[in-house]
N, CA and C of each residue as an Amber inpcrd file, in Angstrom:
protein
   276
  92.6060000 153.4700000 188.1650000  92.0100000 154.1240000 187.0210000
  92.7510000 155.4320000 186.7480000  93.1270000 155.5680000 185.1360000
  94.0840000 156.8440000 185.0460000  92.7550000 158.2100000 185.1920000
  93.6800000 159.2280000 185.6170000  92.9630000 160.3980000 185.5400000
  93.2080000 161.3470000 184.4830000  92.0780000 161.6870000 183.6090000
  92.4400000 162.8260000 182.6730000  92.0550000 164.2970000 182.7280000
  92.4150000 165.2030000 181.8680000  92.1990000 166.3450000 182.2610000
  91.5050000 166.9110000 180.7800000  90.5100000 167.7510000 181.2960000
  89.6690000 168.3460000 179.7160000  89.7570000 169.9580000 180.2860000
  89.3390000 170.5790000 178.5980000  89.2640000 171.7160000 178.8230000
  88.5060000 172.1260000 177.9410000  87.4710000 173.3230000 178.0520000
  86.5030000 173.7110000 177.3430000  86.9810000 174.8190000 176.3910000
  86.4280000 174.1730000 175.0020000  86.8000000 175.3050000 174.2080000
  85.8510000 176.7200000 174.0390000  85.0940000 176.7060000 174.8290000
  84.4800000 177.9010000 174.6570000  84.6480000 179.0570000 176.3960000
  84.4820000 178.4510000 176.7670000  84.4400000 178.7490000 178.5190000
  85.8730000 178.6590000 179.5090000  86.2570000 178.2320000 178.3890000
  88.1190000 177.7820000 179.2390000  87.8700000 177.0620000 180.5940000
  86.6820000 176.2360000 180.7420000  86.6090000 175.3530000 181.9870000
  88.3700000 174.5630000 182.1780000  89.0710000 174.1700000 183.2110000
  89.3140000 173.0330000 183.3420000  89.2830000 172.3160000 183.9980000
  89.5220000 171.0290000 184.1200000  88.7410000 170.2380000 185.2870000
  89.7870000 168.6630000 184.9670000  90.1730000 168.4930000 186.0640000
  90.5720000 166.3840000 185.8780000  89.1290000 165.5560000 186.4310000
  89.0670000 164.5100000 185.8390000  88.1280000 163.1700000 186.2590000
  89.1420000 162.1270000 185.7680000  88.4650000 160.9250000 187.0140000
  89.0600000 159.8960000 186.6070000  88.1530000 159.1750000 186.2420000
  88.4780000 158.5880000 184.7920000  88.0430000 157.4390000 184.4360000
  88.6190000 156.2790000 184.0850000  87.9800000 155.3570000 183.7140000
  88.1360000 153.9910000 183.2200000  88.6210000 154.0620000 181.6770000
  89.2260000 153.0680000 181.4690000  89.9710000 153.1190000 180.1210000
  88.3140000 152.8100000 179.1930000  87.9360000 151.8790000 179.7630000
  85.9930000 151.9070000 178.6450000  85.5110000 152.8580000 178.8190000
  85.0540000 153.5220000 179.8730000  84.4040000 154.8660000 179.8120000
  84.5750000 155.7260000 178.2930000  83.4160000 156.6390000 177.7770000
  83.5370000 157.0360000 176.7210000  84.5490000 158.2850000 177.0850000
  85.0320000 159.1470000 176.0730000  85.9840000 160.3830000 176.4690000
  84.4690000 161.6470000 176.6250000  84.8070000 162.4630000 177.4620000
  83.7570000 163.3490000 177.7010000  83.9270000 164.3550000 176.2520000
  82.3970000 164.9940000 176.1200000  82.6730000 166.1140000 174.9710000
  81.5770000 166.8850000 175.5430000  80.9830000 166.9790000 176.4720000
  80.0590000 168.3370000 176.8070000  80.6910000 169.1560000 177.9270000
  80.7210000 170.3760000 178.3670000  81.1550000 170.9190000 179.4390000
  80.3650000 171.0210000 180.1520000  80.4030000 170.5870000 181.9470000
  79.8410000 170.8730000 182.7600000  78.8590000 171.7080000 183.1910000
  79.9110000 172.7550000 182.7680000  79.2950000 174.3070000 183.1470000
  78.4240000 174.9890000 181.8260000  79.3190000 174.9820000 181.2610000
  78.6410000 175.9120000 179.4360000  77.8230000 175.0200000 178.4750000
  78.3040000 173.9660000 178.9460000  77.7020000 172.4980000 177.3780000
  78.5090000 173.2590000 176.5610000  79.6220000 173.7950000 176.6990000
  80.5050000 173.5270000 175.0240000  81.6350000 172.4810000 174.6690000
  81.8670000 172.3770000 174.0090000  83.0540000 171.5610000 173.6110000
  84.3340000 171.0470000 174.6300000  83.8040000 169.8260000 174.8290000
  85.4890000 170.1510000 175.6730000  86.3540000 169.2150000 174.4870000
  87.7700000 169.7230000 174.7820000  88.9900000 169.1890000 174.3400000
  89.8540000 167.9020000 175.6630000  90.2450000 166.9470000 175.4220000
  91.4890000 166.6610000 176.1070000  92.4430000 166.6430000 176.2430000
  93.2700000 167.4210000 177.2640000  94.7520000 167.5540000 177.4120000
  95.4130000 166.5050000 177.4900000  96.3410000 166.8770000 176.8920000
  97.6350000 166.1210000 177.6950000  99.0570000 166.3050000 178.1230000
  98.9480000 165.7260000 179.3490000 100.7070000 166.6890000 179.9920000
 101.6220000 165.5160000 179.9010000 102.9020000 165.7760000 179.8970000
 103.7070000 165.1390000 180.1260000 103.5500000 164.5040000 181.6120000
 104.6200000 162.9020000 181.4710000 103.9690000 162.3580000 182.5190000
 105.3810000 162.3300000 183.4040000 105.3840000 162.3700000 185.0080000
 106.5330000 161.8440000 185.3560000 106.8180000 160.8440000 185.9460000
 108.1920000 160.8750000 184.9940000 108.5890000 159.5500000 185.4580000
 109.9000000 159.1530000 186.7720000 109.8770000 158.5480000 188.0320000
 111.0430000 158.5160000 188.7430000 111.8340000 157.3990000 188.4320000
 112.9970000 157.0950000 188.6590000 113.5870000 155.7730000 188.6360000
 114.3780000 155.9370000 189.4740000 113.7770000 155.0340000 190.8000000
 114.2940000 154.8870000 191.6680000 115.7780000 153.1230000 191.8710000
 116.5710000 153.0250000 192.5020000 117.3050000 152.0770000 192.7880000
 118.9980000 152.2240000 192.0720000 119.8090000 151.2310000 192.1670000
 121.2340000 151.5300000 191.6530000 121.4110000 152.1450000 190.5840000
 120.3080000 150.5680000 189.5060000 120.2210000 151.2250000 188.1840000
 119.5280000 150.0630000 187.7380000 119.3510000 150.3150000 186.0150000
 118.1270000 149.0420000 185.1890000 119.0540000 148.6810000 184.6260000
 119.1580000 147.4130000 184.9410000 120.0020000 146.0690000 183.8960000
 118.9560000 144.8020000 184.0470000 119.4050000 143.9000000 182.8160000
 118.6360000 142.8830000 182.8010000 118.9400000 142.1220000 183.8430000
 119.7960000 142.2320000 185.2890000 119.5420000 141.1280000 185.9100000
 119.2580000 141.7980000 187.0480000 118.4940000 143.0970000 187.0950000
 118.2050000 143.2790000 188.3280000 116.9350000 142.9740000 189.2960000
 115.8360000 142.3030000 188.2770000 114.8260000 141.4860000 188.6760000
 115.1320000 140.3870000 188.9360000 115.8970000 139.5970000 188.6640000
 116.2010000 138.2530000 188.8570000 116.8050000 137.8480000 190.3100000
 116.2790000 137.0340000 191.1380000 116.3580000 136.2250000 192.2590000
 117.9000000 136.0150000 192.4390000 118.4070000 136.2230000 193.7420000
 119.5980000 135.0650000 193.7760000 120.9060000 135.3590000 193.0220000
 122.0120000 134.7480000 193.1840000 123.4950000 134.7720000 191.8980000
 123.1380000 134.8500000 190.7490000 123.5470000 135.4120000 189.9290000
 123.4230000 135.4660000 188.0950000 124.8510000 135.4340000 187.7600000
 125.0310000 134.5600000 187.0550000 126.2600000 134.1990000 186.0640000
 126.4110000 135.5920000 185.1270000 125.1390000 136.0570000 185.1730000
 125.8610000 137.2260000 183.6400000 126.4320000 138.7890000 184.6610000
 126.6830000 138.7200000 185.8970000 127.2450000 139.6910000 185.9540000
 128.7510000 139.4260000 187.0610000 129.2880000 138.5490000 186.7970000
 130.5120000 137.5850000 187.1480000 131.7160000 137.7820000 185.7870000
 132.5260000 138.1960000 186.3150000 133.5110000 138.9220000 184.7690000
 133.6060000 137.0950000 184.0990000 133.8220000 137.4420000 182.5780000
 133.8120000 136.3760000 181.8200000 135.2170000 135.7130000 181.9910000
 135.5800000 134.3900000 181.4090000 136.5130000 133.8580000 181.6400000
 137.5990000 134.0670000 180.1710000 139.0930000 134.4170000 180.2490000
 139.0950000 134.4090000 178.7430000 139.6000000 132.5210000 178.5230000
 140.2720000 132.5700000 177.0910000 140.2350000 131.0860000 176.9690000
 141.4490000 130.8620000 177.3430000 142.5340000 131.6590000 177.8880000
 143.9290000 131.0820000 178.5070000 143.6010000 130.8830000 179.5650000
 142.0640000 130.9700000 180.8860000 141.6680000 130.5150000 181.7520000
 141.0500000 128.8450000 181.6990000 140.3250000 128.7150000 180.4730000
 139.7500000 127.9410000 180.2160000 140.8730000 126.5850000 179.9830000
 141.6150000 126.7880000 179.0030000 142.3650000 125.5510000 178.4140000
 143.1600000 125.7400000 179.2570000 143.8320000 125.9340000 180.5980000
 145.2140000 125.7500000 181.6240000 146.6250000 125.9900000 181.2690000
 146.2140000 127.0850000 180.4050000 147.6880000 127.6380000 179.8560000
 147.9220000 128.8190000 180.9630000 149.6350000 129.2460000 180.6750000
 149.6100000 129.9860000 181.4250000 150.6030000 131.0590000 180.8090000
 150.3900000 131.6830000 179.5890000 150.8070000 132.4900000 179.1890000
 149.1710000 133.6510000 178.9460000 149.1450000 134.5110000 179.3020000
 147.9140000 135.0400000 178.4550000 148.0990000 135.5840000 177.0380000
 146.9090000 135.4260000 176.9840000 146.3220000 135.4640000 175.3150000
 146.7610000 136.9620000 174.8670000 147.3690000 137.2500000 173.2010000
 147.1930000 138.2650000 172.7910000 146.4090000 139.3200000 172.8590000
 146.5590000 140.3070000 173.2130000 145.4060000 141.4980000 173.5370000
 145.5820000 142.1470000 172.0150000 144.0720000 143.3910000 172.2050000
 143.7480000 143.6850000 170.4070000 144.8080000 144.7800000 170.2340000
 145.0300000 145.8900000 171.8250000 146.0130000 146.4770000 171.8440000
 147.4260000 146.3620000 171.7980000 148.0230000 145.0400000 171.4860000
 149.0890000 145.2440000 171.1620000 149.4060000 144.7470000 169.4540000
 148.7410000 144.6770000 169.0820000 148.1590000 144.1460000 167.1920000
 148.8990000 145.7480000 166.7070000 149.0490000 145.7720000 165.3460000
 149.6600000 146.6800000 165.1580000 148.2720000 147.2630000 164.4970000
 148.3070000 148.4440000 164.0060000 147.8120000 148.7920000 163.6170000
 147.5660000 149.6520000 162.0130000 146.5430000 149.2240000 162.0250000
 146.3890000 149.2560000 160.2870000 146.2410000 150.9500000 159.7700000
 147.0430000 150.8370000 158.3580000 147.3170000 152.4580000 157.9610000
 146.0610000 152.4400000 157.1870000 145.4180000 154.0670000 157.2310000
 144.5980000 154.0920000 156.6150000 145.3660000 154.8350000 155.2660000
């Protein structure tokens, strides 16, 4: 259950409770019965491990992180294929 934090607008109470996401949001103060407000803080976040890619949940070998094949691998040639860097290049 998340915990929130209120604060009274008349009395400057503050206070965390945890509630339930159904639970209603509080509006009386404890102490004064005035108004409370709810805060909110920034939350933190860690990220722990190498790093997030789509195959780092996945079980076992994955094909998508195995370098791709080009197609002078594929068809049994044995010259390689034109690269984009040696294309000439266009005048603007």
């Amino acid at each position: 259950m998340p915990t929130y934090s209120y604060a009274c607008t008349e009395c400057d109470n503050r206070f965390d409770i945890v509630q339930s996401f159904s639970d209603d949001t509080l509006t009386e103060c404890p102490q004064c019965s005035g108004k409370l407000r709810k805060l909110f803080n920034s939350v933190g976040i860690v990220f722990k491990g190498s790093g997030f890619y789509r195959t780092d949940s996945r079980g076992g070998a994955s094909t998508a992180s195995e370098p791709a094949k080009s197609s002078s691998e594929s068809n049994g040639s044995s010259t390689p294929a034109p690269s984009a860097s040696t294309a000439p290049a266009a005048a603007s």
